[in-house]
Amino acid sequence: MTSQSPTPLYVAIVDDDPAIRLSLGRALRMENYDVEMFEDATSALRAIQLRVPDAIVLDLQLPDLDGVEVCRRIRRAGDATPILMLTARDAVNDRVEGLDAGADDYLVKPFDLAELLARLRALLRRKGFSESGETLLRFEDLTLNPQTREVYRSERRIELTRIEFDLLELLLNHPRQVLTRDQILDLVWGYTFDSGTNSLAVYIGYLRRKLEEGGEARLVQTIRGVGYALRTS
């Protein structure tokens, strides 16, 4: 059987500067994104209704509507697509207005292309996608990619052993749900351990240390007398 490649993530670029559109479009396509470019807000809003992007790179100053109004219209329509706003303005009030209107991040021109790509990847991870189009498992600031077996706590990458990864993947597949000790042993190890073993508690300890190494809050909670759950404190 031939495996299918992941569908590229679709990014809409809305900017009236042809040089910026061309540069961004070329860079994003080299990163394997599916890209569509718009020079004004009207055409972009019309296209977004027909095909919702996975992310939008939006200029603040457009010839017909400004980026703030575009953000407002997108959010009023119930669309939660991540929006990275670009602007030549560096005033705090402009940044606040854009973020209040619904933008997820803000980058001032002239910008470094590598920084824009990194911010775009971060927005997509928060939404639950990797840049290759693979579906991620997410809870709070914790992200796990089942295909590449990569784990992040916010922007911090975490290296896990096979058992630690499988244990975390199980918890992420059942967020907030209490899993009994026997359920976890059976699903992660494939069989039920001797009732006297403390292997699960040991691996939970390993996993917690790695997840909380950067001073982050505990997410793997002990439910006394029952098992464990992925929850906030």
C-alpha positions as YAML, in Angstrom:
chain: A
units: angstrom
residues:
- id: 1
  name: MET
  ca: [0.00, 0.00, 0.00]
- id: 2
  name: THR
  ca: [1.36, 3.45, -0.92]
- id: 3
  name: SER
  ca: [1.29, 5.96, 1.93]
- id: 4
  name: GLN
  ca: [-0.14, 9.40, 1.19]
- id: 5
  name: SER
  ca: [1.79, 12.57, 2.00]
- id: 6
  name: PRO
  ca: [0.16, 14.94, 4.50]
- id: 7
  name: THR
  ca: [-1.95, 17.68, 2.91]
- id: 8
  name: PRO
  ca: [0.03, 20.97, 2.97]
- id: 9
  name: LEU
  ca: [-1.30, 23.62, 5.32]
- id: 10
  name: TYR
  ca: [-3.00, 26.51, 3.56]
- id: 11
  name: VAL
  ca: [-1.75, 30.01, 4.34]
- id: 12
  name: ALA
  ca: [-3.39, 33.17, 3.01]
- id: 13
  name: ILE
  ca: [-1.14, 36.22, 2.54]
- id: 14
  name: VAL
  ca: [-2.95, 39.57, 2.46]
- id: 15
  name: ASP
  ca: [-0.61, 42.47, 1.61]
- id: 16
  name: ASP
  ca: [-0.75, 45.23, -0.99]
- id: 17
  name: ASP
  ca: [3.03, 45.28, -1.44]
- id: 18
  name: PRO
  ca: [3.84, 42.97, -4.39]
- id: 19
  name: ALA
  ca: [7.47, 42.55, -3.27]
- id: 20
  name: ILE
  ca: [6.39, 41.31, 0.16]
- id: 21
  name: ARG
  ca: [3.76, 39.00, -1.34]
- id: 22
  name: LEU
  ca: [6.30, 37.51, -3.72]
- id: 23
  name: SER
  ca: [8.97, 37.07, -1.04]
- id: 24
  name: LEU
  ca: [6.58, 35.53, 1.50]
- id: 25
  name: GLY
  ca: [4.91, 33.32, -1.07]
- id: 26
  name: ARG
  ca: [8.24, 31.94, -2.26]
- id: 27
  name: ALA
  ca: [9.48, 31.32, 1.28]
- id: 28
  name: LEU
  ca: [6.28, 29.60, 2.44]
- id: 29
  name: ARG
  ca: [6.13, 27.38, -0.65]
- id: 30
  name: MET
  ca: [9.73, 26.33, 0.00]
- id: 31
  name: GLU
  ca: [8.52, 25.28, 3.47]
- id: 32
  name: ASN
  ca: [5.79, 23.17, 1.75]
- id: 33
  name: TYR
  ca: [2.83, 25.39, 2.57]
- id: 34
  name: ASP
  ca: [-0.06, 25.82, 0.16]
- id: 35
  name: VAL
  ca: [-0.13, 29.59, -0.41]
- id: 36
  name: GLU
  ca: [-2.67, 32.01, -1.86]
- id: 37
  name: MET
  ca: [-1.95, 35.75, -2.10]
- id: 38
  name: PHE
  ca: [-4.32, 38.72, -2.03]
- id: 39
  name: GLU
  ca: [-3.58, 42.41, -2.59]
- id: 40
  name: ASP
  ca: [-6.68, 43.78, -0.87]
- id: 41
  name: ALA
  ca: [-9.06, 42.94, 1.95]
- id: 42
  name: THR
  ca: [-12.18, 42.54, -0.19]
- id: 43
  name: SER
  ca: [-10.80, 39.73, -2.35]
- id: 44
  name: ALA
  ca: [-9.25, 38.05, 0.70]
- id: 45
  name: LEU
  ca: [-12.48, 38.07, 2.73]
- id: 46
  name: ARG
  ca: [-14.42, 36.71, -0.23]
- id: 47
  name: ALA
  ca: [-11.92, 33.87, -0.75]
- id: 48
  name: ILE
  ca: [-11.76, 33.02, 2.96]
- id: 49
  name: GLN
  ca: [-15.52, 32.39, 2.95]
- id: 50
  name: LEU
  ca: [-15.05, 29.78, 0.22]
- id: 51
  name: ARG
  ca: [-11.90, 28.17, 1.58]
- id: 52
  name: VAL
  ca: [-10.88, 28.72, 5.20]
- id: 53
  name: PRO
  ca: [-7.08, 28.97, 5.59]
- id: 54
  name: ASP
  ca: [-5.09, 27.28, 8.33]
- id: 55
  name: ALA
  ca: [-3.38, 30.64, 9.00]
- id: 56
  name: ILE
  ca: [-3.48, 34.21, 7.69]
- id: 57
  name: VAL
  ca: [-0.57, 36.63, 7.30]
- id: 58
  name: LEU
  ca: [-2.28, 40.02, 7.24]
- id: 59
  name: ASP
  ca: [-0.91, 43.50, 6.55]
- id: 60
  name: LEU
  ca: [-2.31, 46.28, 8.73]
- id: 61
  name: GLN
  ca: [-2.46, 48.86, 5.93]
- id: 62
  name: LEU
  ca: [-4.52, 47.77, 2.94]
- id: 63
  name: PRO
  ca: [-6.02, 49.91, 0.14]
- id: 64
  name: ASP
  ca: [-9.69, 49.19, 0.93]
- id: 65
  name: LEU
  ca: [-9.96, 48.10, 4.60]
- id: 66
  name: ASP
  ca: [-7.28, 48.17, 7.27]
- id: 67
  name: GLY
  ca: [-6.10, 44.93, 8.85]
- id: 68
  name: VAL
  ca: [-7.84, 45.70, 12.15]
- id: 69
  name: GLU
  ca: [-11.24, 45.78, 10.45]
- id: 70
  name: VAL
  ca: [-10.40, 42.59, 8.53]
- id: 71
  name: CYS
  ca: [-9.59, 40.88, 11.86]
- id: 72
  name: ARG
  ca: [-12.86, 42.06, 13.36]
- id: 73
  name: ARG
  ca: [-14.90, 40.74, 10.43]
- id: 74
  name: ILE
  ca: [-13.16, 37.37, 10.50]
- id: 75
  name: ARG
  ca: [-13.73, 36.98, 14.25]
- id: 76
  name: ARG
  ca: [-17.37, 38.17, 14.06]
- id: 77
  name: ALA
  ca: [-17.96, 35.38, 11.54]
- id: 78
  name: GLY
  ca: [-16.85, 32.89, 14.20]
- id: 79
  name: ASP
  ca: [-13.60, 32.09, 12.38]
- id: 80
  name: ALA
  ca: [-10.74, 31.30, 14.79]
- id: 81
  name: THR
  ca: [-8.04, 31.01, 12.11]
- id: 82
  name: PRO
  ca: [-4.66, 32.15, 13.51]
- id: 83
  name: ILE
  ca: [-3.78, 35.63, 12.24]
- id: 84
  name: LEU
  ca: [-0.24, 37.04, 12.13]
- id: 85
  name: MET
  ca: [-0.46, 40.78, 11.55]
- id: 86
  name: LEU
  ca: [2.26, 42.72, 9.72]
- id: 87
  name: THR
  ca: [2.70, 46.47, 10.06]
- id: 88
  name: ALA
  ca: [5.16, 49.28, 9.50]
- id: 89
  name: ARG
  ca: [3.87, 50.90, 12.70]
- id: 90
  name: ASP
  ca: [5.69, 50.20, 15.93]
- id: 91
  name: ALA
  ca: [3.45, 52.17, 18.29]
- id: 92
  name: VAL
  ca: [2.10, 50.24, 21.29]
- id: 93
  name: ASN
  ca: [-1.44, 51.50, 20.62]
- id: 94
  name: ASP
  ca: [-1.36, 50.02, 17.10]
- id: 95
  name: ARG
  ca: [-0.21, 46.64, 18.40]
- id: 96
  name: VAL
  ca: [-2.85, 46.64, 21.13]
- id: 97
  name: GLU
  ca: [-5.59, 47.57, 18.66]
- id: 98
  name: GLY
  ca: [-4.62, 44.74, 16.33]
- id: 99
  name: LEU
  ca: [-4.48, 42.16, 19.12]
- id: 100
  name: ASP
  ca: [-7.77, 43.37, 20.59]
- id: 101
  name: ALA
  ca: [-9.38, 43.02, 17.16]
- id: 102
  name: GLY
  ca: [-8.44, 39.33, 17.10]
- id: 103
  name: ALA
  ca: [-4.89, 39.06, 15.75]
- id: 104
  name: ASP
  ca: [-2.88, 36.28, 17.41]
- id: 105
  name: ASP
  ca: [0.56, 37.77, 16.88]
- id: 106
  name: TYR
  ca: [2.16, 40.95, 15.58]
- id: 107
  name: LEU
  ca: [5.34, 41.54, 13.56]
- id: 108
  name: VAL
  ca: [6.77, 44.95, 12.66]
- id: 109
  name: LYS
  ca: [8.20, 45.64, 9.19]
- id: 110
  name: PRO
  ca: [10.94, 45.23, 8.16]
- id: 111
  name: PHE
  ca: [10.93, 41.74, 9.65]
- id: 112
  name: ASP
  ca: [13.31, 38.81, 9.54]
- id: 113
  name: LEU
  ca: [11.87, 36.04, 7.38]
- id: 114
  name: ALA
  ca: [13.12, 33.30, 9.71]
- id: 115
  name: GLU
  ca: [11.30, 34.96, 12.62]
- id: 116
  name: LEU
  ca: [8.07, 35.16, 10.63]
- id: 117
  name: LEU
  ca: [8.29, 31.45, 9.77]
- id: 118
  name: ALA
  ca: [8.97, 30.58, 13.43]
- id: 119
  name: ARG
  ca: [5.99, 32.64, 14.62]
- id: 120
  name: LEU
  ca: [3.77, 31.04, 12.00]
- id: 121
  name: ARG
  ca: [4.83, 27.55, 13.11]
- id: 122
  name: ALA
  ca: [4.08, 28.49, 16.72]
- id: 123
  name: LEU
  ca: [0.57, 29.71, 15.79]
- id: 124
  name: LEU
  ca: [-0.13, 26.52, 13.87]
- id: 125
  name: ARG
  ca: [1.06, 24.36, 16.77]
- id: 126
  name: ARG
  ca: [-1.32, 26.22, 19.08]
- id: 127
  name: LYS
  ca: [-4.15, 25.49, 16.67]
- id: 128
  name: GLY
  ca: [-3.22, 21.79, 16.60]
- id: 129
  name: PHE
  ca: [-1.25, 21.43, 13.37]
- id: 130
  name: SER
  ca: [2.36, 20.90, 12.48]
- id: 131
  name: GLU
  ca: [3.87, 22.71, 9.50]
- id: 132
  name: SER
  ca: [3.68, 19.46, 7.50]
- id: 133
  name: GLY
  ca: [-0.08, 19.21, 7.97]
- id: 134
  name: GLU
  ca: [-0.02, 16.46, 10.58]
- id: 135
  name: THR
  ca: [-2.61, 16.51, 13.33]
- id: 136
  name: LEU
  ca: [-1.20, 17.19, 16.78]
- id: 137
  name: LEU
  ca: [-2.43, 16.32, 20.26]
- id: 138
  name: ARG
  ca: [-2.64, 19.37, 22.51]
- id: 139
  name: PHE
  ca: [-3.50, 20.25, 26.10]
- id: 140
  name: GLU
  ca: [-2.78, 23.69, 27.57]
- id: 141
  name: ASP
  ca: [0.80, 24.50, 26.37]
- id: 142
  name: LEU
  ca: [1.67, 20.84, 25.76]
- id: 143
  name: THR
  ca: [1.90, 19.55, 22.17]
- id: 144
  name: LEU
  ca: [2.61, 16.02, 20.91]
- id: 145
  name: ASN
  ca: [3.07, 14.94, 17.30]
- id: 146
  name: PRO
  ca: [2.19, 11.21, 16.97]
- id: 147
  name: GLN
  ca: [3.81, 10.96, 13.52]
- id: 148
  name: THR
  ca: [7.21, 12.49, 14.30]
- id: 149
  name: ARG
  ca: [7.08, 11.63, 18.04]
- id: 150
  name: GLU
  ca: [8.06, 15.20, 18.94]
- id: 151
  name: VAL
  ca: [6.85, 16.80, 22.17]
- id: 152
  name: TYR
  ca: [6.82, 20.49, 23.09]
- id: 153
  name: ARG
  ca: [5.94, 22.40, 26.24]
- id: 154
  name: SER
  ca: [5.22, 25.81, 24.71]
- id: 155
  name: GLU
  ca: [8.39, 26.37, 22.61]
- id: 156
  name: ARG
  ca: [10.57, 23.99, 24.69]
- id: 157
  name: ARG
  ca: [11.22, 20.63, 23.04]
- id: 158
  name: ILE
  ca: [11.12, 17.60, 25.34]
- id: 159
  name: GLU
  ca: [12.94, 14.33, 24.67]
- id: 160
  name: LEU
  ca: [11.03, 11.27, 25.90]
- id: 161
  name: THR
  ca: [11.74, 7.54, 25.96]
- id: 162
  name: ARG
  ca: [9.34, 5.19, 24.18]
- id: 163
  name: ILE
  ca: [7.40, 4.35, 27.34]
- id: 164
  name: GLU
  ca: [7.26, 8.00, 28.45]
- id: 165
  name: PHE
  ca: [5.98, 9.04, 25.01]
- id: 166
  name: ASP
  ca: [3.34, 6.30, 24.87]
- id: 167
  name: LEU
  ca: [2.20, 7.18, 28.38]
- id: 168
  name: LEU
  ca: [1.85, 10.88, 27.53]
- id: 169
  name: GLU
  ca: [0.10, 10.09, 24.23]
- id: 170
  name: LEU
  ca: [-2.46, 8.00, 26.10]
- id: 171
  name: LEU
  ca: [-3.15, 10.83, 28.56]
- id: 172
  name: LEU
  ca: [-3.43, 13.38, 25.73]
- id: 173
  name: ASN
  ca: [-5.94, 11.17, 23.96]
- id: 174
  name: HIS
  ca: [-8.10, 11.29, 27.11]
- id: 175
  name: PRO
  ca: [-7.73, 14.83, 28.48]
- id: 176
  name: ARG
  ca: [-9.29, 15.44, 31.93]
- id: 177
  name: GLN
  ca: [-10.43, 11.81, 32.04]
- id: 178
  name: VAL
  ca: [-9.33, 9.71, 35.00]
- id: 179
  name: LEU
  ca: [-7.53, 6.58, 33.79]
- id: 180
  name: THR
  ca: [-7.13, 3.77, 36.27]
- id: 181
  name: ARG
  ca: [-3.77, 2.25, 36.97]
- id: 182
  name: ASP
  ca: [-4.79, -1.05, 35.36]
- id: 183
  name: GLN
  ca: [-6.09, 0.73, 32.23]
- id: 184
  name: ILE
  ca: [-2.80, 2.54, 31.77]
- id: 185
  name: LEU
  ca: [-0.66, -0.55, 32.35]
- id: 186
  name: ASP
  ca: [-2.73, -2.55, 29.89]
- id: 187
  name: LEU
  ca: [-2.76, 0.13, 27.17]
- id: 188
  name: VAL
  ca: [0.87, 1.26, 27.44]
- id: 189
  name: TRP
  ca: [2.67, -1.97, 28.35]
- id: 190
  name: GLY
  ca: [0.23, -4.30, 26.60]
- id: 191
  name: TYR
  ca: [-0.41, -6.47, 29.61]
- id: 192
  name: THR
  ca: [-1.25, -6.12, 33.30]
- id: 193
  name: PHE
  ca: [1.76, -5.93, 35.59]
- id: 194
  name: ASP
  ca: [1.93, -7.69, 38.91]
- id: 195
  name: SER
  ca: [-0.22, -5.69, 41.30]
- id: 196
  name: GLY
  ca: [2.75, -5.00, 43.51]
- id: 197
  name: THR
  ca: [4.91, -3.29, 40.88]
- id: 198
  name: ASN
  ca: [5.64, 0.43, 41.08]
- id: 199
  name: SER
  ca: [6.75, 0.77, 37.44]
- id: 200
  name: LEU
  ca: [3.87, 3.09, 36.54]
- id: 201
  name: ALA
  ca: [4.58, 5.45, 39.43]
- id: 202
  name: VAL
  ca: [8.26, 5.50, 38.45]
- id: 203
  name: TYR
  ca: [7.48, 6.43, 34.83]
- id: 204
  name: ILE
  ca: [4.94, 9.04, 35.90]
- id: 205
  name: GLY
  ca: [7.73, 10.57, 37.97]
- id: 206
  name: TYR
  ca: [10.12, 10.55, 34.99]
- id: 207
  name: LEU
  ca: [7.46, 12.14, 32.78]
- id: 208
  name: ARG
  ca: [6.60, 14.86, 35.30]
- id: 209
  name: ARG
  ca: [10.24, 15.85, 35.75]
- id: 210
  name: LYS
  ca: [10.67, 16.34, 32.01]
- id: 211
  name: LEU
  ca: [7.36, 18.17, 31.55]
- id: 212
  name: GLU
  ca: [8.06, 20.51, 34.48]
- id: 213
  name: GLU
  ca: [11.78, 20.98, 33.89]
- id: 214
  name: GLY
  ca: [11.29, 24.58, 32.77]
- id: 215
  name: GLY
  ca: [9.27, 25.49, 35.85]
- id: 216
  name: GLU
  ca: [5.91, 24.82, 34.19]
- id: 217
  name: ALA
  ca: [2.76, 23.91, 36.11]
- id: 218
  name: ARG
  ca: [1.93, 20.24, 36.72]
- id: 219
  name: LEU
  ca: [-0.45, 18.68, 34.20]
- id: 220
  name: VAL
  ca: [-0.21, 14.96, 35.07]
- id: 221
  name: GLN
  ca: [-2.29, 14.71, 38.23]
- id: 222
  name: THR
  ca: [-2.53, 11.80, 40.67]
- id: 223
  name: ILE
  ca: [-6.11, 10.79, 41.47]
- id: 224
  name: ARG
  ca: [-5.59, 9.06, 44.80]
- id: 225
  name: GLY
  ca: [-6.85, 5.51, 44.98]
- id: 226
  name: VAL
  ca: [-7.79, 5.49, 41.29]
- id: 227
  name: GLY
  ca: [-5.06, 6.45, 38.80]
- id: 228
  name: TYR
  ca: [-3.97, 9.52, 36.84]
- id: 229
  name: ALA
  ca: [-5.47, 12.31, 34.74]
- id: 230
  name: LEU
  ca: [-4.21, 15.09, 32.46]
- id: 231
  name: ARG
  ca: [-5.61, 18.17, 34.18]
- id: 232
  name: THR
  ca: [-4.64, 21.61, 35.39]
- id: 233
  name: SER
  ca: [-4.17, 21.94, 39.11]
...
